[in-house]
Coordinates of C-alpha atoms and ligand atoms in Angstrom, one line a residue:
X19 CA 58.1 115.2 4.5
X20 CA 59.5 118.3 2.8
X21 CA 56.2 119.7 2.0
X22 CA 56.0 121.1 -1.5
X23 CA 57.4 124.1 -2.5
X24 CA 55.5 127.3 -4.6
X25 CA 57.5 129.8 -5.4
X26 CA 55.5 133.3 -7.2
X27 CA 58.8 135.1 -8.3
X28 CA 56.8 138.4 -10.0
X29 CA 59.7 139.8 -11.3
X30 CA 60.3 143.4 -12.4
X31 CA 56.3 144.1 -11.5
X32 CA 54.5 146.5 -8.5
X33 CA 55.2 149.2 -6.6
X34 CA 55.4 149.6 -2.4
X35 CA 50.8 149.0 -2.6
X36 CA 50.7 147.1 -4.8
X37 CA 53.3 144.8 -3.6
X38 CA 51.2 144.4 -0.7
X39 CA 48.0 144.4 -1.8
X40 CA 49.2 140.8 -3.4
X41 CA 51.2 139.3 -0.7
X42 CA 48.0 139.7 1.7
X43 CA 45.3 138.0 -1.1
X44 CA 48.2 135.0 -1.2
X45 CA 48.7 135.7 2.6
X46 CA 44.8 134.9 2.9
X47 CA 44.4 132.9 0.7
X48 CA 47.4 130.1 2.0
X49 CA 45.5 129.7 4.5
X50 CA 43.6 127.6 4.0
X51 CA 46.5 125.0 2.5
X52 CA 48.6 125.2 5.1
X53 CA 50.6 121.6 3.2
X54 CA 52.4 123.8 1.4
X55 CA 55.1 125.4 1.5
X56 CA 54.0 129.5 0.0
X57 CA 57.5 132.1 -1.2
X58 CA 57.0 134.9 -2.2
X59 CA 59.9 136.5 -4.2
X60 CA 59.2 140.6 -4.9
X61 CA 61.3 142.8 -5.8
X62 CA 63.9 144.4 -3.7
X63 CA 62.3 147.9 -3.8
X64 CA 58.6 146.2 -2.0
X65 CA 60.8 143.0 0.4
X66 CA 60.1 145.4 3.3
X67 CA 56.9 146.2 3.0
X68 CA 55.9 142.8 2.3
X69 CA 58.3 141.7 4.9
X70 CA 56.1 143.7 7.2
X71 CA 53.3 142.8 5.5
X72 CA 53.6 137.9 5.9
X73 CA 54.6 138.5 9.0
X74 CA 51.5 136.8 11.2
X75 CA 51.5 133.9 9.0
X76 CA 53.3 131.3 7.4
X77 CA 54.5 132.6 3.7
X78 CA 58.1 133.1 4.1
X79 CA 59.8 136.0 1.8
X80 CA 62.8 135.5 -0.8
X81 CA 64.8 138.3 -3.2
X82 CA 64.8 137.5 -7.2
X83 CA 68.9 138.3 -6.3
X84 CA 72.1 138.4 -4.8
X85 CA 75.6 140.2 -5.2
X86 CA 78.2 137.8 -3.1
X87 CA 80.5 140.8 -1.4
X88 CA 79.4 141.5 2.5
X89 CA 79.8 144.8 1.2
X90 CA 81.1 147.8 -0.3
X91 CA 81.6 150.2 -3.0
X92 CA 79.2 147.6 -5.1
X93 CA 76.6 150.3 -6.9
X94 CA 73.5 149.4 -6.9
X95 CA 74.0 145.9 -5.6
X96 CA 72.5 143.7 -1.9
X97 CA 74.0 141.8 0.0
X98 CA 73.4 138.6 2.3
X99 CA 72.8 140.2 5.5
X100 CA 70.3 143.0 4.1
X101 CA 68.4 140.5 2.1
X102 CA 68.1 138.9 6.6
X103 CA 68.0 141.8 7.7
X104 CA 65.1 142.1 6.1
X105 CA 63.5 138.2 7.0
X106 CA 64.5 136.7 4.0
X107 CA 64.4 133.4 4.5
X108 CA 65.4 132.8 0.2
X109 CA 66.7 134.0 -2.1
X110 CA 66.9 132.5 -6.3
X111 CA 70.3 132.2 -7.7
X112 CA 70.9 131.4 -11.1
X113 CA 68.2 132.4 -12.9
X114 CA 68.1 131.9 -16.8
X115 CA 67.2 136.2 -17.4
X116 CA 70.1 137.1 -15.1
X117 CA 71.8 134.6 -16.8
X118 CA 71.0 135.8 -20.0
X119 CA 70.3 139.4 -19.7
X120 CA 72.9 140.9 -17.4
X121 CA 75.3 138.2 -18.2
X122 CA 75.5 136.0 -15.3
X123 CA 78.4 133.5 -15.0
X124 CA 78.2 130.5 -13.8
X125 CA 81.0 130.9 -12.5
X126 CA 78.9 134.1 -10.7
X127 CA 75.7 132.1 -10.3
X128 CA 78.7 129.8 -7.8
X129 CA 79.8 133.5 -5.8
X130 CA 76.1 134.0 -5.5
X131 CA 75.5 130.6 -4.2
X132 CA 78.4 130.3 -0.9
X133 CA 77.1 134.0 -0.1
X134 CA 73.7 133.7 0.8
X135 CA 74.2 129.1 2.9
X136 CA 77.4 131.5 5.0
X137 CA 74.8 133.8 5.4
X138 CA 71.9 131.2 6.5
X139 CA 70.0 131.9 3.2
X140 CA 68.4 128.9 1.4
X141 CA 69.2 129.1 -2.5
X142 CA 67.1 128.4 -4.7
X143 CA 69.5 128.1 -8.0
X144 CA 67.9 127.5 -10.8
X145 CA 69.3 125.4 -13.9
X146 CA 67.7 124.9 -17.9
X147 CA 68.9 124.5 -21.0
X148 CA 67.4 127.1 -23.9
X149 CA 65.9 125.0 -27.4
X150 CA 68.6 125.4 -29.8
X151 CA 71.0 122.9 -26.4
X152 CA 67.7 120.3 -26.0
X153 CA 67.4 120.3 -29.1
X154 CA 71.4 119.7 -30.4
X155 CA 70.6 116.8 -27.3
X156 CA 73.3 118.9 -24.9
X157 CA 70.0 119.1 -22.1
X158 CA 71.8 117.0 -19.6
X159 CA 74.8 118.3 -20.5
X160 CA 74.4 122.2 -19.3
X161 CA 72.7 121.2 -16.2
X162 CA 75.7 119.3 -15.6
X163 CA 77.7 121.6 -15.9
X164 CA 75.8 124.5 -14.5
X165 CA 75.1 122.4 -11.5
X166 CA 79.2 121.4 -10.8
X167 CA 80.6 124.6 -11.2
X168 CA 77.8 126.0 -8.8
X169 CA 78.3 123.3 -6.4
X170 CA 82.1 123.1 -6.6
X171 CA 83.7 123.7 -3.3
X172 CA 80.3 123.0 -0.8
X173 CA 80.2 120.5 1.9
X174 CA 76.9 117.7 1.7
X175 CA 75.4 119.6 4.4
X176 CA 75.3 122.7 2.7
X177 CA 74.0 121.2 -0.9
X178 CA 70.9 119.6 1.4
X179 CA 70.1 123.1 2.0
X180 CA 69.5 124.3 -1.2
X181 CA 66.1 124.0 -3.6
X182 CA 67.2 123.0 -7.6
X183 CA 64.3 124.7 -10.3
X184 CA 64.5 123.4 -13.7
X185 CA 63.4 126.1 -15.9
X186 CA 63.6 125.0 -19.6
X187 CA 64.9 128.9 -21.2
X188 CA 62.4 128.3 -23.9
X189 CA 59.1 127.2 -21.2
X190 CA 60.0 130.6 -19.3
X191 CA 57.6 133.7 -20.8
X192 CA 56.3 131.7 -23.9
X193 CA 53.3 130.1 -22.5
X194 CA 54.8 126.9 -23.8
X195 CA 55.2 124.1 -21.1
X196 CA 57.7 121.0 -21.0
X197 CA 56.6 118.0 -20.7
X198 CA 55.3 116.1 -17.9
X199 CA 58.3 113.4 -20.1
X200 CA 60.5 115.9 -20.8
X201 CA 59.9 116.9 -17.4
X202 CA 60.4 113.6 -14.9
X203 CA 63.8 113.2 -16.5
X204 CA 65.9 116.1 -16.4
X205 CA 64.0 116.2 -12.3
X206 CA 65.4 112.4 -12.1
X207 CA 68.7 113.1 -13.8
X208 CA 69.7 116.6 -11.5
X209 CA 68.9 113.7 -8.1
X210 CA 70.9 111.3 -10.3
X211 CA 74.1 113.7 -9.8
X212 CA 73.0 114.9 -6.3
X213 CA 73.7 111.3 -5.6
X214 CA 76.7 110.7 -7.3
X215 CA 77.9 114.8 -6.6
X216 CA 77.5 114.3 -2.6
X217 CA 76.2 111.3 -1.3
X218 CA 72.4 112.7 -1.7
X219 CA 69.5 111.0 -0.9
X220 CA 66.3 110.6 -3.8
X221 CA 63.7 113.1 -1.7
X222 CA 66.9 114.7 0.9
X223 CA 66.2 118.8 -2.1
X224 CA 63.6 119.7 -3.5
X225 CA 63.3 120.4 -7.1
X226 CA 60.8 123.0 -8.0
X227 CA 59.6 122.7 -11.7
X228 CA 59.8 126.7 -13.6
X229 CA 57.9 127.8 -16.9
X230 CA 54.5 128.8 -17.8
X231 CA 53.5 127.1 -15.0
X232 CA 49.0 128.3 -14.5
X233 CA 46.4 126.6 -13.0
X234 CA 45.2 124.5 -16.0
X235 CA 48.5 122.8 -15.6
X236 CA 49.4 123.0 -11.9
X237 CA 47.7 120.1 -11.3
X238 CA 49.3 117.9 -13.3
X239 CA 52.6 119.1 -12.6
X240 CA 51.5 118.6 -9.2
X241 CA 50.5 114.6 -9.1
X242 CA 54.1 114.1 -11.4
X243 CA 56.3 112.0 -8.5
X244 CA 59.3 113.7 -9.3
X245 CA 57.9 117.3 -8.7
X246 CA 57.7 118.7 -5.6
X247 CA 56.7 121.9 -6.3
X248 CA 57.1 124.8 -8.8
X249 CA 58.6 128.2 -9.7
X250 CA 56.4 130.9 -11.1
X251 CA 56.4 134.3 -13.1
X252 CA 53.5 135.7 -14.7
X253 CA 50.9 133.8 -12.9
X254 CA 52.2 134.4 -9.2
X255 CA 50.8 138.7 -10.3
X256 CA 47.1 136.8 -9.6
X257 CA 46.3 136.3 -5.9
X258 CA 42.9 134.2 -7.8
X259 CA 45.7 132.3 -9.9
X260 CA 49.0 131.9 -7.7
X261 CA 46.1 131.1 -4.7
X262 CA 44.9 128.4 -7.1
X263 CA 48.2 126.9 -8.4
X264 CA 49.3 126.0 -4.9
X265 CA 46.0 124.4 -4.2
X266 CA 46.7 122.2 -6.7
X267 CA 50.2 121.3 -4.8
X268 CA 48.0 121.1 -1.3
X269 CA 47.0 117.2 -1.8
X270 CA 50.4 116.4 -2.7
X271 CA 53.9 115.9 0.2
X272 CA 57.4 115.6 -1.5
Ligands
LIG19 P1 57.4 131.9 -15.6 O1 57.9 132.7 -15.3 O2 56.0 131.7 -15.6 O3 56.6 133.4 -16.6 O4 57.3 131.6 -17.7 C1 58.9 131.0 -14.3 C2 59.8 131.2 -14.1 O5 60.8 132.9 -14.7 O6 60.2 131.3 -12.6

């Protein structure tokens, strides 16, 4: 059984010294929760410093983004080999902020997933619908499209290396949560798509929930059999809040 996975996505927050302080605090707090896999995704500028701070411990490193080319004239971009060089194990791909604010299409997300996998990085692939799409009854259609394009051409063994994060766009940074029923329905839908697409068994891949996860709702999420962990934004910026979320998942194994 894979352990529950709790990922902190720090987004565009923190200088190097702030990042190291936060990472060190999380590392200390996580020593008591060895049954949970804890991953931190600092901004690019803090990856090297956080990587060094995490060297002696079980907390793992993720990047928030990557470029799909191996190298070249791509001003401002970061390649997979640069991320591997910093001991990143995971990379977040297709976060709704990248899709919405930076124009990342499903096709670009697919290229990033492929590039990450070919270099041995594990993508955390984010999918999710907007409020308008949910109200129009398009939730499953949107998620099916995002997954179909992102997984195009991938083998079963490649897809098995992915982690999925269901992040309803309307729940991210808004304080609004999807209900346990809404989350379970989408997670089941994703598992069924993975079964049909690649013959994957229900527990082959972890499916995280993301969107306004906080200490006061983490226990309820951890109690959901469909939720294999969480992707945490705002609440990952405080050691106490993040550690409390990690603790909530401490008793669960998926
Ligand atoms: P939030 O962000 O926890 O601040 O809602 C979640 C995310 O963007 O992954």
